[in-house]
């Protein structure tokens, strides 16, 4: 958390709030958040925000010839006020905007990271396809799964194949596909791969439309919660009846992640 839908929502919100603005200064309160932080303020200052994009779970802010890459990790979030000083101990970077407002990056766990790069493609070369990339096809999934002994959930979590899926949406994709998350991808049938492909696109599109899932501390940059958590069919529903068959949903561990499964609907 946040995953692709939450990051996409944050990017859209930041664009709405800051389109046409420039960064005029920056304060790094916690140096470990920013790679090469000694030059950070000079890199971002006096550059207009030219683009607001997302790649996987990364926020990409275009600043002239450079791009500011931001990964929110577990608890990262943004908010805006008019005070350039540090508003609380969990704010780690503050950006002064050309209209006098200040964009603050807050992260209670300090896992998030920021980086200035000249070459986004090289920096993020490890990422796989986006869910809406025209090259993300059933054939692409089949080829990516070939000869792999990994579980379905581990495959979905691998950012090198499909980027942006995390724990929430991989659980939902597995459930909607009626496939157990421990099932080996090398054993999947064509119909099962087609179902996975379809549900990845549907689940992520629906979650984006609802502003993502507010399960812990996630809000967009306007402080507004997402609503997709109200549509979750299996994730975070341990000990509750399955919405399809009534079987009690169990929480287990797959790929070292807490995983929610209905063992009636999702048989190995």
PDB file of N, CA and C in Angstrom, residues 97 137 141 151 158 206 260:
ATOM      1  N   UNK A  97       5.831  26.045  -3.565  1.00  0.00           N
ATOM      2  CA  UNK A  97       5.274  26.245  -4.898  1.00  0.00           C
ATOM      3  C   UNK A  97       5.284  27.714  -5.275  1.00  0.00           C
ATOM      4  N   UNK A 137      -1.040  -8.645 -23.185  1.00  0.00           N
ATOM      5  CA  UNK A 137      -2.002  -9.548 -23.802  1.00  0.00           C
ATOM      6  C   UNK A 137      -1.972 -10.901 -23.097  1.00  0.00           C
ATOM      7  N   UNK A 141       1.197 -12.944 -21.148  1.00  0.00           N
ATOM      8  CA  UNK A 141       1.144 -13.646 -19.865  1.00  0.00           C
ATOM      9  C   UNK A 141       1.585 -15.099 -20.010  1.00  0.00           C
ATOM     10  N   UNK A 151       4.294 -19.412  -7.582  1.00  0.00           N
ATOM     11  CA  UNK A 151       2.848 -19.382  -7.348  1.00  0.00           C
ATOM     12  C   UNK A 151       2.218 -18.231  -8.114  1.00  0.00           C
ATOM     13  N   UNK A 158       5.230  -9.820  -8.819  1.00  0.00           N
ATOM     14  CA  UNK A 158       6.510  -9.525  -9.458  1.00  0.00           C
ATOM     15  C   UNK A 158       6.374  -8.308 -10.361  1.00  0.00           C
ATOM     16  N   UNK A 206     -11.555  -0.588 -12.144  1.00  0.00           N
ATOM     17  CA  UNK A 206     -12.615  -0.285 -11.181  1.00  0.00           C
ATOM     18  C   UNK A 206     -12.054   0.431  -9.952  1.00  0.00           C
ATOM     19  N   UNK A 260      -5.588 -13.585   1.524  1.00  0.00           N
ATOM     20  CA  UNK A 260      -6.973 -13.930   1.846  1.00  0.00           C
ATOM     21  C   UNK A 260      -7.536 -14.806   0.738  1.00  0.00           C
TER      22      UNK A 260
END
